[in-house]
PDB file of C-alpha atoms and ligand atoms in Angstrom:
ATOM      1  CA  MET G  30     -60.803 216.440 -32.573  1.00  0.00           C
ATOM      2  CA  SER G  31     -61.350 212.968 -34.627  1.00  0.00           C
ATOM      3  CA  VAL G  32     -61.955 209.594 -33.040  1.00  0.00           C
ATOM      4  CA  GLN G  33     -58.221 208.757 -34.918  1.00  0.00           C
ATOM      5  CA  THR G  34     -56.041 211.900 -34.050  1.00  0.00           C
ATOM      6  CA  ASN G  35     -57.285 211.311 -30.423  1.00  0.00           C
ATOM      7  CA  LEU G  36     -56.212 207.800 -30.744  1.00  0.00           C
ATOM      8  CA  THR G  37     -53.092 207.867 -32.369  1.00  0.00           C
ATOM      9  CA  ALA G  38     -52.150 210.677 -29.514  1.00  0.00           C
ATOM     10  CA  ILE G  39     -53.474 207.637 -27.144  1.00  0.00           C
ATOM     11  CA  ARG G  40     -51.054 205.234 -28.457  1.00  0.00           C
ATOM     12  CA  ASN G  41     -48.394 207.739 -28.608  1.00  0.00           C
ATOM     13  CA  SER G  42     -48.992 208.062 -24.911  1.00  0.00           C
ATOM     14  CA  LEU G  43     -48.537 204.529 -24.002  1.00  0.00           C
ATOM     15  CA  PRO G  44     -45.639 202.402 -23.463  1.00  0.00           C
ATOM     16  CA  ALA G  45     -45.991 199.501 -25.744  1.00  0.00           C
ATOM     17  CA  THR G  46     -46.392 196.943 -22.968  1.00  0.00           C
ATOM     18  CA  VAL G  47     -49.697 198.672 -22.039  1.00  0.00           C
ATOM     19  CA  THR G  48     -52.548 197.605 -23.777  1.00  0.00           C
ATOM     20  CA  LEU G  49     -55.358 199.924 -25.095  1.00  0.00           C
ATOM     21  CA  VAL G  50     -59.203 199.266 -25.003  1.00  0.00           C
ATOM     22  CA  ALA G  51     -60.984 201.579 -26.588  1.00  0.00           C
ATOM     23  CA  VAL G  52     -64.508 201.973 -23.895  1.00  0.00           C
ATOM     24  CA  SER G  53     -66.973 202.301 -27.060  1.00  0.00           C
ATOM     25  CA  LYS G  54     -70.176 202.648 -24.693  1.00  0.00           C
ATOM     26  CA  THR G  55     -72.993 204.865 -25.806  1.00  0.00           C
ATOM     27  CA  HIS G  56     -71.088 205.689 -28.827  1.00  0.00           C
ATOM     28  CA  PRO G  57     -72.650 204.382 -32.209  1.00  0.00           C
ATOM     29  CA  VAL G  58     -71.032 201.972 -34.698  1.00  0.00           C
ATOM     30  CA  GLU G  59     -70.013 203.961 -37.234  1.00  0.00           C
ATOM     31  CA  ALA G  60     -67.301 205.713 -33.539  1.00  0.00           C
ATOM     32  CA  ILE G  61     -66.271 202.690 -33.800  1.00  0.00           C
ATOM     33  CA  GLN G  62     -65.663 201.980 -37.314  1.00  0.00           C
ATOM     34  CA  ALA G  63     -63.412 204.428 -37.200  1.00  0.00           C
ATOM     35  CA  ALA G  64     -61.570 203.460 -34.430  1.00  0.00           C
ATOM     36  CA  TYR G  65     -61.453 200.061 -36.554  1.00  0.00           C
ATOM     37  CA  GLU G  66     -60.119 201.673 -40.019  1.00  0.00           C
ATOM     38  CA  ALA G  67     -57.546 203.798 -37.151  1.00  0.00           C
ATOM     39  CA  GLY G  68     -56.269 199.953 -36.340  1.00  0.00           C
ATOM     40  CA  GLN G  69     -57.874 199.693 -32.764  1.00  0.00           C
ATOM     41  CA  ARG G  70     -58.850 196.165 -32.127  1.00  0.00           C
ATOM     42  CA  ILE G  71     -60.337 196.181 -28.605  1.00  0.00           C
ATOM     43  CA  PHE G  72     -63.290 197.142 -26.957  1.00  0.00           C
ATOM     44  CA  GLY G  73     -65.286 197.983 -23.974  1.00  0.00           C
ATOM     45  CA  GLU G  74     -68.798 198.286 -23.908  1.00  0.00           C
ATOM     46  CA  ASN G  75     -70.837 198.406 -19.859  1.00  0.00           C
ATOM     47  CA  ARG G  76     -74.183 196.883 -21.173  1.00  0.00           C
ATOM     48  CA  PRO G  77     -74.534 193.209 -22.363  1.00  0.00           C
ATOM     49  CA  GLN G  78     -77.359 193.947 -25.156  1.00  0.00           C
ATOM     50  CA  GLU G  79     -75.775 196.969 -26.481  1.00  0.00           C
ATOM     51  CA  MET G  80     -72.536 194.708 -26.515  1.00  0.00           C
ATOM     52  CA  ALA G  81     -74.102 192.759 -28.605  1.00  0.00           C
ATOM     53  CA  ALA G  82     -75.855 194.207 -30.734  1.00  0.00           C
ATOM     54  CA  LYS G  83     -72.416 196.058 -31.955  1.00  0.00           C
ATOM     55  CA  GLN G  84     -70.836 193.009 -32.171  1.00  0.00           C
ATOM     56  CA  SER G  85     -73.643 191.218 -34.700  1.00  0.00           C
ATOM     57  CA  VAL G  86     -73.013 194.516 -37.294  1.00  0.00           C
ATOM     58  CA  LEU G  87     -69.027 195.315 -36.773  1.00  0.00           C
ATOM     59  CA  PRO G  88     -66.120 193.053 -38.147  1.00  0.00           C
ATOM     60  CA  SER G  89     -65.316 189.592 -36.338  1.00  0.00           C
ATOM     61  CA  ASP G  90     -61.900 190.200 -35.306  1.00  0.00           C
ATOM     62  CA  ILE G  91     -62.696 193.031 -33.002  1.00  0.00           C
ATOM     63  CA  ARG G  92     -61.852 192.067 -29.701  1.00  0.00           C
ATOM     64  CA  TRP G  93     -64.626 192.588 -26.782  1.00  0.00           C
ATOM     65  CA  HIS G  94     -64.316 193.363 -23.210  1.00  0.00           C
ATOM     66  CA  MET G  95     -67.230 193.579 -20.748  1.00  0.00           C
ATOM     67  CA  ILE G  96     -66.078 196.340 -18.272  1.00  0.00           C
ATOM     68  CA  GLY G  97     -69.467 197.299 -16.671  1.00  0.00           C
ATOM     69  CA  HIS G  98     -71.037 195.456 -13.635  1.00  0.00           C
ATOM     70  CA  LEU G  99     -72.569 192.466 -15.461  1.00  0.00           C
ATOM     71  CA  GLN G 100     -76.018 190.285 -14.183  1.00  0.00           C
ATOM     72  CA  THR G 101     -76.047 186.972 -14.243  1.00  0.00           C
ATOM     73  CA  ASN G 102     -78.671 186.549 -16.216  1.00  0.00           C
ATOM     74  CA  LYS G 103     -77.132 188.247 -19.131  1.00  0.00           C
ATOM     75  CA  VAL G 104     -74.154 186.400 -19.224  1.00  0.00           C
ATOM     76  CA  ARG G 105     -75.688 184.021 -21.487  1.00  0.00           C
ATOM     77  CA  LEU G 106     -75.784 187.088 -24.078  1.00  0.00           C
ATOM     78  CA  ILE G 107     -72.469 187.892 -24.126  1.00  0.00           C
ATOM     79  CA  ALA G 108     -70.375 184.628 -23.668  1.00  0.00           C
ATOM     80  CA  PRO G 109     -70.758 182.834 -27.081  1.00  0.00           C
ATOM     81  CA  PHE G 110     -68.485 186.150 -28.526  1.00  0.00           C
ATOM     82  CA  VAL G 111     -66.902 188.225 -25.383  1.00  0.00           C
ATOM     83  CA  ASP G 112     -62.769 187.878 -25.559  1.00  0.00           C
ATOM     84  CA  MET G 113     -62.377 189.736 -21.732  1.00  0.00           C
ATOM     85  CA  ILE G 114     -64.742 189.975 -18.536  1.00  0.00           C
ATOM     86  CA  HIS G 115     -62.917 192.290 -16.379  1.00  0.00           C
ATOM     87  CA  SER G 116     -65.314 192.560 -14.214  1.00  0.00           C
ATOM     88  CA  VAL G 117     -66.244 189.775 -11.868  1.00  0.00           C
ATOM     89  CA  ASP G 118     -66.907 191.289  -8.581  1.00  0.00           C
ATOM     90  CA  SER G 119     -68.486 188.097  -7.245  1.00  0.00           C
ATOM     91  CA  GLU G 120     -68.219 184.257  -6.732  1.00  0.00           C
ATOM     92  CA  ARG G 121     -71.530 183.617  -8.357  1.00  0.00           C
ATOM     93  CA  LEU G 122     -70.587 185.549 -11.054  1.00  0.00           C
ATOM     94  CA  TRP G 123     -67.290 183.522 -11.674  1.00  0.00           C
ATOM     95  CA  GLN G 124     -69.536 180.415 -11.422  1.00  0.00           C
ATOM     96  CA  THR G 125     -71.830 181.313 -14.047  1.00  0.00           C
ATOM     97  CA  ILE G 126     -69.257 182.461 -16.385  1.00  0.00           C
ATOM     98  CA  ASP G 127     -67.794 179.349 -15.851  1.00  0.00           C
ATOM     99  CA  ARG G 128     -70.484 177.357 -16.897  1.00  0.00           C
ATOM    100  CA  GLU G 129     -72.085 179.203 -19.370  1.00  0.00           C
ATOM    101  CA  ALA G 130     -68.706 178.762 -21.291  1.00  0.00           C
ATOM    102  CA  ALA G 131     -68.927 175.041 -20.287  1.00  0.00           C
ATOM    103  CA  ARG G 132     -72.173 174.671 -21.705  1.00  0.00           C
ATOM    104  CA  ILE G 133     -70.711 175.822 -25.219  1.00  0.00           C
ATOM    105  CA  GLY G 134     -67.404 175.067 -25.377  1.00  0.00           C
ATOM    106  CA  ARG G 135     -65.303 177.926 -24.473  1.00  0.00           C
ATOM    107  CA  THR G 136     -63.257 178.925 -22.128  1.00  0.00           C
ATOM    108  CA  ILE G 137     -63.355 182.661 -20.767  1.00  0.00           C
ATOM    109  CA  ASP G 138     -60.550 185.230 -19.757  1.00  0.00           C
ATOM    110  CA  ILE G 139     -62.022 187.242 -17.112  1.00  0.00           C
ATOM    111  CA  LEU G 140     -60.877 189.736 -14.505  1.00  0.00           C
ATOM    112  CA  LEU G 141     -61.303 189.918 -10.947  1.00  0.00           C
ATOM    113  CA  GLU G 142     -62.507 193.579  -9.785  1.00  0.00           C
ATOM    114  CA  LEU G 143     -61.089 194.716  -7.135  1.00  0.00           C
ATOM    115  CA  HIS G 144     -63.028 197.928  -4.799  1.00  0.00           C
ATOM    116  CA  ILE G 145     -60.048 200.025  -4.601  1.00  0.00           C
ATOM    117  CA  ALA G 146     -61.688 203.369  -4.183  1.00  0.00           C
ATOM    118  CA  ARG G 147     -62.986 205.206  -1.211  1.00  0.00           C
ATOM    119  CA  GLU G 148     -66.430 206.066  -2.479  1.00  0.00           C
ATOM    120  CA  GLU G 149     -69.280 203.340  -1.779  1.00  0.00           C
ATOM    121  CA  SER G 150     -71.166 202.645  -4.335  1.00  0.00           C
ATOM    122  CA  LYS G 151     -68.737 200.885  -6.481  1.00  0.00           C
ATOM    123  CA  HIS G 152     -68.511 197.109  -6.897  1.00  0.00           C
ATOM    124  CA  GLY G 153     -66.069 194.608  -6.439  1.00  0.00           C
ATOM    125  CA  TRP G 154     -64.525 192.434  -4.058  1.00  0.00           C
ATOM    126  CA  ASN G 155     -61.971 193.602  -1.515  1.00  0.00           C
ATOM    127  CA  GLY G 156     -58.553 192.211  -1.000  1.00  0.00           C
ATOM    128  CA  GLU G 157     -59.128 190.656   2.245  1.00  0.00           C
ATOM    129  CA  GLU G 158     -62.406 189.170   0.916  1.00  0.00           C
ATOM    130  CA  LEU G 159     -60.596 187.981  -2.293  1.00  0.00           C
ATOM    131  CA  THR G 160     -57.754 186.171  -0.853  1.00  0.00           C
ATOM    132  CA  ALA G 161     -59.738 184.030   2.151  1.00  0.00           C
ATOM    133  CA  TRP G 162     -62.088 183.383  -0.683  1.00  0.00           C
ATOM    134  CA  LEU G 163     -58.815 181.873  -3.109  1.00  0.00           C
ATOM    135  CA  ASP G 164     -57.934 180.376  -0.191  1.00  0.00           C
ATOM    136  CA  THR G 165     -60.654 177.779  -0.391  1.00  0.00           C
ATOM    137  CA  ASP G 166     -59.686 176.553  -3.290  1.00  0.00           C
ATOM    138  CA  THR G 167     -63.315 176.774  -4.495  1.00  0.00           C
ATOM    139  CA  TYR G 168     -61.829 178.746  -8.035  1.00  0.00           C
ATOM    140  CA  ARG G 169     -60.024 176.020  -9.193  1.00  0.00           C
ATOM    141  CA  GLU G 170     -63.473 173.706 -10.143  1.00  0.00           C
ATOM    142  CA  PHE G 171     -63.725 176.847 -12.938  1.00  0.00           C
ATOM    143  CA  THR G 172     -61.908 175.111 -15.160  1.00  0.00           C
ATOM    144  CA  HIS G 173     -63.413 177.372 -18.178  1.00  0.00           C
ATOM    145  CA  THR G 174     -62.347 180.651 -17.587  1.00  0.00           C
ATOM    146  CA  ARG G 175     -58.635 181.974 -17.122  1.00  0.00           C
ATOM    147  CA  VAL G 176     -57.686 184.215 -14.500  1.00  0.00           C
ATOM    148  CA  ARG G 177     -56.181 187.443 -15.962  1.00  0.00           C
ATOM    149  CA  GLY G 178     -55.084 189.703 -14.079  1.00  0.00           C
ATOM    150  CA  LEU G 179     -57.192 191.886 -11.510  1.00  0.00           C
ATOM    151  CA  MET G 180     -59.341 195.223 -12.519  1.00  0.00           C
ATOM    152  CA  GLY G 181     -59.865 198.323 -10.588  1.00  0.00           C
ATOM    153  CA  MET G 182     -60.900 201.984 -10.533  1.00  0.00           C
ATOM    154  CA  ALA G 183     -59.720 204.883  -8.291  1.00  0.00           C
ATOM    155  CA  SER G 184     -61.945 207.341  -6.388  1.00  0.00           C
ATOM    156  CA  TYR G 185     -63.404 209.912  -8.652  1.00  0.00           C
ATOM    157  CA  VAL G 186     -61.285 212.201  -7.324  1.00  0.00           C
ATOM    158  CA  ASP G 187     -58.406 215.760  -8.279  1.00  0.00           C
ATOM    159  CA  ASP G 188     -55.845 214.253  -4.913  1.00  0.00           C
ATOM    160  CA  ARG G 189     -53.310 212.635  -7.599  1.00  0.00           C
ATOM    161  CA  ASP G 190     -51.839 211.223  -4.585  1.00  0.00           C
ATOM    162  CA  GLN G 191     -55.080 209.274  -3.068  1.00  0.00           C
ATOM    163  CA  ILE G 192     -55.326 208.046  -7.162  1.00  0.00           C
ATOM    164  CA  SER G 193     -51.591 206.642  -7.131  1.00  0.00           C
ATOM    165  CA  GLU G 194     -52.092 204.856  -3.218  1.00  0.00           C
ATOM    166  CA  GLU G 195     -55.236 203.186  -4.382  1.00  0.00           C
ATOM    167  CA  PHE G 196     -53.358 201.700  -7.663  1.00  0.00           C
ATOM    168  CA  ARG G 197     -50.156 200.748  -6.297  1.00  0.00           C
ATOM    169  CA  GLY G 198     -51.968 198.886  -3.616  1.00  0.00           C
ATOM    170  CA  LEU G 199     -53.906 197.140  -6.471  1.00  0.00           C
ATOM    171  CA  LYS G 200     -50.676 196.660  -7.860  1.00  0.00           C
ATOM    172  CA  ALA G 201     -49.230 194.730  -5.054  1.00  0.00           C
ATOM    173  CA  LEU G 202     -51.911 192.689  -4.868  1.00  0.00           C
ATOM    174  CA  PHE G 203     -51.806 191.768  -8.467  1.00  0.00           C
ATOM    175  CA  ASP G 204     -47.834 190.758  -7.919  1.00  0.00           C
ATOM    176  CA  HIS G 205     -48.739 189.265  -4.531  1.00  0.00           C
ATOM    177  CA  LEU G 206     -51.235 187.032  -6.794  1.00  0.00           C
ATOM    178  CA  ARG G 207     -48.833 186.077  -9.897  1.00  0.00           C
ATOM    179  CA  GLN G 208     -46.789 185.043  -7.070  1.00  0.00           C
ATOM    180  CA  THR G 209     -48.108 182.907  -5.065  1.00  0.00           C
ATOM    181  CA  ARG G 210     -51.543 181.422  -6.459  1.00  0.00           C
ATOM    182  CA  PHE G 211     -52.193 182.082 -10.389  1.00  0.00           C
ATOM    183  CA  GLY G 212     -48.001 182.551 -11.998  1.00  0.00           C
ATOM    184  CA  SER G 213     -47.362 183.783 -15.287  1.00  0.00           C
ATOM    185  CA  GLU G 214     -50.663 183.411 -17.124  1.00  0.00           C
ATOM    186  CA  PHE G 215     -52.035 185.797 -14.632  1.00  0.00           C
ATOM    187  CA  ASP G 216     -50.301 189.032 -16.311  1.00  0.00           C
ATOM    188  CA  THR G 217     -53.128 191.580 -16.899  1.00  0.00           C
ATOM    189  CA  LEU G 218     -53.960 194.826 -14.507  1.00  0.00           C
ATOM    190  CA  SER G 219     -56.714 196.644 -15.987  1.00  0.00           C
ATOM    191  CA  MET G 220     -56.703 200.294 -13.732  1.00  0.00           C
ATOM    192  CA  GLY G 221     -56.709 203.872 -15.585  1.00  0.00           C
ATOM    193  CA  MET G 222     -59.358 205.816 -17.316  1.00  0.00           C
ATOM    194  CA  SER G 223     -59.155 208.927 -19.089  1.00  0.00           C
ATOM    195  CA  GLY G 224     -58.376 211.185 -16.493  1.00  0.00           C
ATOM    196  CA  ASP G 225     -55.990 208.908 -14.913  1.00  0.00           C
ATOM    197  CA  TYR G 226     -54.564 206.638 -17.317  1.00  0.00           C
ATOM    198  CA  ARG G 227     -51.373 208.186 -16.953  1.00  0.00           C
ATOM    199  CA  ILE G 228     -51.456 207.707 -13.350  1.00  0.00           C
ATOM    200  CA  ALA G 229     -52.137 204.005 -13.766  1.00  0.00           C
ATOM    201  CA  VAL G 230     -49.612 203.514 -16.038  1.00  0.00           C
ATOM    202  CA  ASP G 231     -46.816 204.724 -13.690  1.00  0.00           C
ATOM    203  CA  CYS G 232     -48.358 202.557 -11.083  1.00  0.00           C
ATOM    204  CA  GLY G 233     -48.024 199.473 -13.220  1.00  0.00           C
ATOM    205  CA  SER G 234     -50.794 199.174 -15.111  1.00  0.00           C
ATOM    206  CA  THR G 235     -50.720 196.908 -17.969  1.00  0.00           C
ATOM    207  CA  MET G 236     -54.450 197.775 -19.787  1.00  0.00           C
ATOM    208  CA  VAL G 237     -56.415 201.042 -19.751  1.00  0.00           C
ATOM    209  CA  ARG G 238     -59.796 201.640 -20.728  1.00  0.00           C
ATOM    210  CA  ILE G 239     -60.372 204.771 -22.046  1.00  0.00           C
ATOM    211  CA  GLY G 240     -63.762 205.876 -23.324  1.00  0.00           C
ATOM    212  CA  SER G 241     -64.570 209.575 -23.506  1.00  0.00           C
ATOM    213  CA  SER G 242     -60.803 210.840 -24.529  1.00  0.00           C
ATOM    214  CA  ILE G 243     -60.953 208.841 -27.438  1.00  0.00           C
ATOM    215  CA  PHE G 244     -64.615 209.259 -28.253  1.00  0.00           C
ATOM    216  CA  GLY G 245     -65.721 212.214 -26.954  1.00  0.00           C
ATOM    217  CA  SER G 246     -68.390 213.145 -23.721  1.00  0.00           C
ATOM    218  CA  ARG G 247     -71.398 210.948 -23.314  1.00  0.00           C
ATOM    219  CA  SER G 248     -74.874 211.259 -23.391  1.00  0.00           C
ATOM    220  CA  TYR G 249     -76.796 208.623 -21.856  1.00  0.00           C
ATOM    221  CA  PRO G 250     -80.790 208.560 -22.575  1.00  0.00           C
ATOM    222  CA  ILE G 251     -82.647 209.490 -20.034  1.00  0.00           C
ATOM    223  CA  ASP G 252     -84.343 206.176 -19.064  1.00  0.00           C
ATOM    224  CA  SER G 253     -81.105 204.498 -19.072  1.00  0.00           C
ATOM    225  CA  GLN G 254     -80.476 201.360 -16.311  1.00  0.00           C
ATOM    226  CA  GLN G 255     -77.198 200.921 -15.248  1.00  0.00           C
TER     227      GLN G 255
HETATM  228  C1  LIG F  17     -66.619 204.316 -18.826  1.00  0.00           C
HETATM  229  C2  LIG F  17     -66.037 203.416 -18.420  1.00  0.00           C
HETATM  230  C3  LIG F  17     -64.674 203.414 -18.857  1.00  0.00           C
HETATM  231  C4  LIG F  17     -64.094 204.901 -20.092  1.00  0.00           C
HETATM  232  O1  LIG F  17     -64.389 206.073 -19.203  1.00  0.00           O
HETATM  233  P1  LIG F  17     -63.545 207.573 -19.634  1.00  0.00           P
HETATM  234  O2  LIG F  17     -63.404 207.931 -18.384  1.00  0.00           O
HETATM  235  O3  LIG F  17     -64.368 207.897 -20.380  1.00  0.00           O
HETATM  236  O4  LIG F  17     -62.417 207.025 -20.222  1.00  0.00           O
HETATM  237  C5  LIG F  17     -63.417 203.097 -18.397  1.00  0.00           C
HETATM  238  N1  LIG F  17     -63.438 201.883 -17.406  1.00  0.00           N
HETATM  239  C6  LIG F  17     -65.071 201.715 -16.884  1.00  0.00           C
HETATM  240  C7  LIG F  17     -65.482 200.114 -15.813  1.00  0.00           C
HETATM  241  C8  LIG F  17     -66.114 202.707 -16.901  1.00  0.00           C
HETATM  242  O5  LIG F  17     -67.225 202.123 -17.021  1.00  0.00           O
END
């Protein structure tokens, strides 16, 4: 199947209210160009260097979304052009993005990443930690980031009930924070990947991050680092 065929099939299966992020990590610029020519404009990457290298050679109206774990010392590489950072999983990272954005005169859209899976290894806040920290109001000093919503990854399991329970928990927190704290600008709930995006959409996702169903499976170099 071509990238274009895959993209069309996925677009047709998504409600108009759901934004598609095409996750192009590990795939060459030619694959991104093919998706671009098929009308796709938002691409997701998980490594800052890879994203910066691709950004420098691809059309300037592409909107680059950072979806992977981000180290504070890599923020500077992507801050000048990144459109949204989905993976803000600590106060320190949030502050670093805010400072860097201020330094270069930008305001960067961010999502707060929640740990919703039962698996241990995933990054992200848990709901109580996040709400407790938000209650300190410290984040109000961060004037060069705009908190647009939440991101989460469900457990990598076949159990659809478990996946939808995790997504529904994230949706409930999203609704709560929108109503009690952030208001209408907080409009993005990033959940759903190739394997579970239909469940995510049923649970209220507004943004899905889809890679392998568009570009095919990924092969990582042996020496790759997460
Ligand atoms: C790789 C990745 C995706 C896309 O995964 P697929 O299963 O290929 O659709 C989505 N979100 C994050 C955070 C990822 O790292």
